[in-house]
Every structure is written in C-alpha cells, then in structure tokens.
Short mmCIF file of C-alpha atoms in Angstrom, two decimals:
data_model
loop_
_atom_site.label_atom_id
_atom_site.label_comp_id
_atom_site.label_asym_id
_atom_site.label_seq_id
_atom_site.Cartn_x
_atom_site.Cartn_y
_atom_site.Cartn_z
CA MET A 1 -24.05 22.07 0.31
CA THR A 2 -20.89 24.13 0.66
CA TYR A 3 -20.51 27.71 -0.50
CA ILE A 4 -18.13 26.65 -3.27
CA GLN A 5 -20.64 24.08 -4.54
CA GLU A 6 -23.36 26.72 -4.57
CA GLN A 7 -21.11 29.07 -6.55
CA ALA A 8 -20.33 26.33 -9.05
CA ILE A 9 -24.01 25.54 -9.56
CA GLU A 10 -24.82 29.22 -10.09
CA LEU A 11 -22.07 29.53 -12.70
CA ILE A 12 -23.13 26.36 -14.48
CA GLN A 13 -26.75 27.49 -14.58
CA GLN A 14 -25.66 30.59 -16.50
CA LEU A 15 -23.93 28.57 -19.24
CA PRO A 16 -25.58 27.39 -22.46
CA ASP A 17 -25.96 23.62 -22.88
CA GLU A 18 -23.06 23.23 -25.33
CA LYS A 19 -20.69 24.94 -22.88
CA ILE A 20 -21.93 22.71 -20.07
CA GLN A 21 -21.29 19.64 -22.24
CA ALA A 22 -17.75 20.86 -22.98
CA PHE A 23 -17.23 21.46 -19.25
CA ILE A 24 -18.48 17.97 -18.40
CA THR A 25 -16.16 16.43 -20.99
CA LEU A 26 -13.19 18.42 -19.72
CA ALA A 27 -13.93 17.61 -16.08
CA SER A 28 -14.43 13.94 -16.89
CA ASP A 29 -11.11 13.77 -18.73
CA GLU A 30 -9.36 15.53 -15.85
CA ILE A 31 -10.84 13.11 -13.31
CA LYS A 32 -9.72 10.14 -15.41
CA LEU A 33 -6.22 11.62 -15.65
CA MET A 34 -6.08 12.12 -11.87
CA ASP A 35 -7.21 8.51 -11.36
CA LEU A 36 -4.50 7.26 -13.72
CA LYS A 37 -1.84 9.28 -11.89
CA ARG A 38 -3.07 7.94 -8.56
CA GLN A 39 -2.98 4.35 -9.84
CA GLU A 40 0.54 4.96 -11.15
CA GLN A 41 1.64 6.22 -7.72
CA ILE A 42 0.10 3.18 -6.04
CA SER A 43 1.79 0.91 -8.56
CA LYS A 44 5.19 2.51 -7.94
CA LYS A 45 4.74 2.12 -4.19
CA LYS A 46 3.78 -1.54 -4.59
CA GLN A 47 6.79 -2.15 -6.82
CA ALA A 48 9.11 -0.52 -4.29
CA PHE A 49 7.63 -2.61 -1.48
CA GLU A 50 7.94 -5.80 -3.53
CA LYS A 51 11.57 -4.92 -4.27
CA LEU A 52 12.25 -4.49 -0.55
CA GLU A 53 10.55 -7.77 0.26
CA SER A 54 12.63 -9.58 -2.37
CA LEU A 55 15.93 -8.54 -0.75
CA HIS A 56 15.73 -11.35 1.85
CA LEU A 57 18.03 -9.65 4.32
CA ASP A 58 19.60 -12.07 6.75
CA LEU A 59 19.52 -10.22 10.02
CA PRO A 60 20.68 -11.66 13.35
CA ASP A 61 17.99 -12.87 15.74
CA ASP A 62 18.90 -10.15 18.24
CA PHE A 63 18.64 -7.33 15.66
CA ASP A 64 16.90 -4.28 17.15
CA ALA A 65 15.83 -1.81 14.45
CA ASP A 66 15.14 0.99 16.94
CA THR A 67 18.62 0.71 18.45
CA GLU A 68 20.22 0.63 14.99
CA LEU A 69 18.23 3.69 13.91
CA ALA A 70 19.16 5.60 17.05
CA ALA A 71 22.85 4.74 16.56
CA ALA A 72 22.76 5.78 12.89
CA MET A 73 21.06 9.09 13.74
CA GLU A 74 23.56 9.69 16.54
CA ALA A 75 26.43 9.08 14.12
CA LYS A 76 24.98 11.35 11.48
CA TYR A 77 23.49 14.18 13.54
CA GLY A 78 25.10 13.89 16.95
CA THR A 79 23.25 14.05 20.24
CA ILE A 80 19.89 15.80 20.03
CA ALA A 81 18.21 17.15 23.16
#
C-alpha cells in the first residue's frame, strides 16, 4: 500500500458513517463522469479516424509518405541540422 493510500484510509477512519457515505457517493459520481469523458474522447477519435478512412484518397502507386513529409517540412521550416 502506498503512503497516499495509507493517508486516505486514516482520514476516512476518522469520519462518521454519514460523511463516508457522502464521500463514496461523490467519488462514485466523479469516477462515472471521468469514464463518460474518456468514452467521449474515444468516440471523437474514432469519428475522426472514420472520417479519414472515408476520404478514399487516390494516391499514385509510387507515393512515398516519408519523402512527402520531409519535403513539406523542408518547405515550411527550411533545412534542420
């Protein structure tokens, strides 16, 4: 058990039962909210990926993404190193 967990247990042990119940309710609600936010982030990422996949870009067979990226960075930032 970590030091922080030990401190939390000590604090909780000092609380009356009704305060502990309120704490549990609050913590539970906060965890649910964090889960909802996380699911929303995942959903947004999936939607963005699906949007990219739906573009159906017709690239030439000899297309080299690394070369294109290097050329774009060179054009924007100049020679580095």
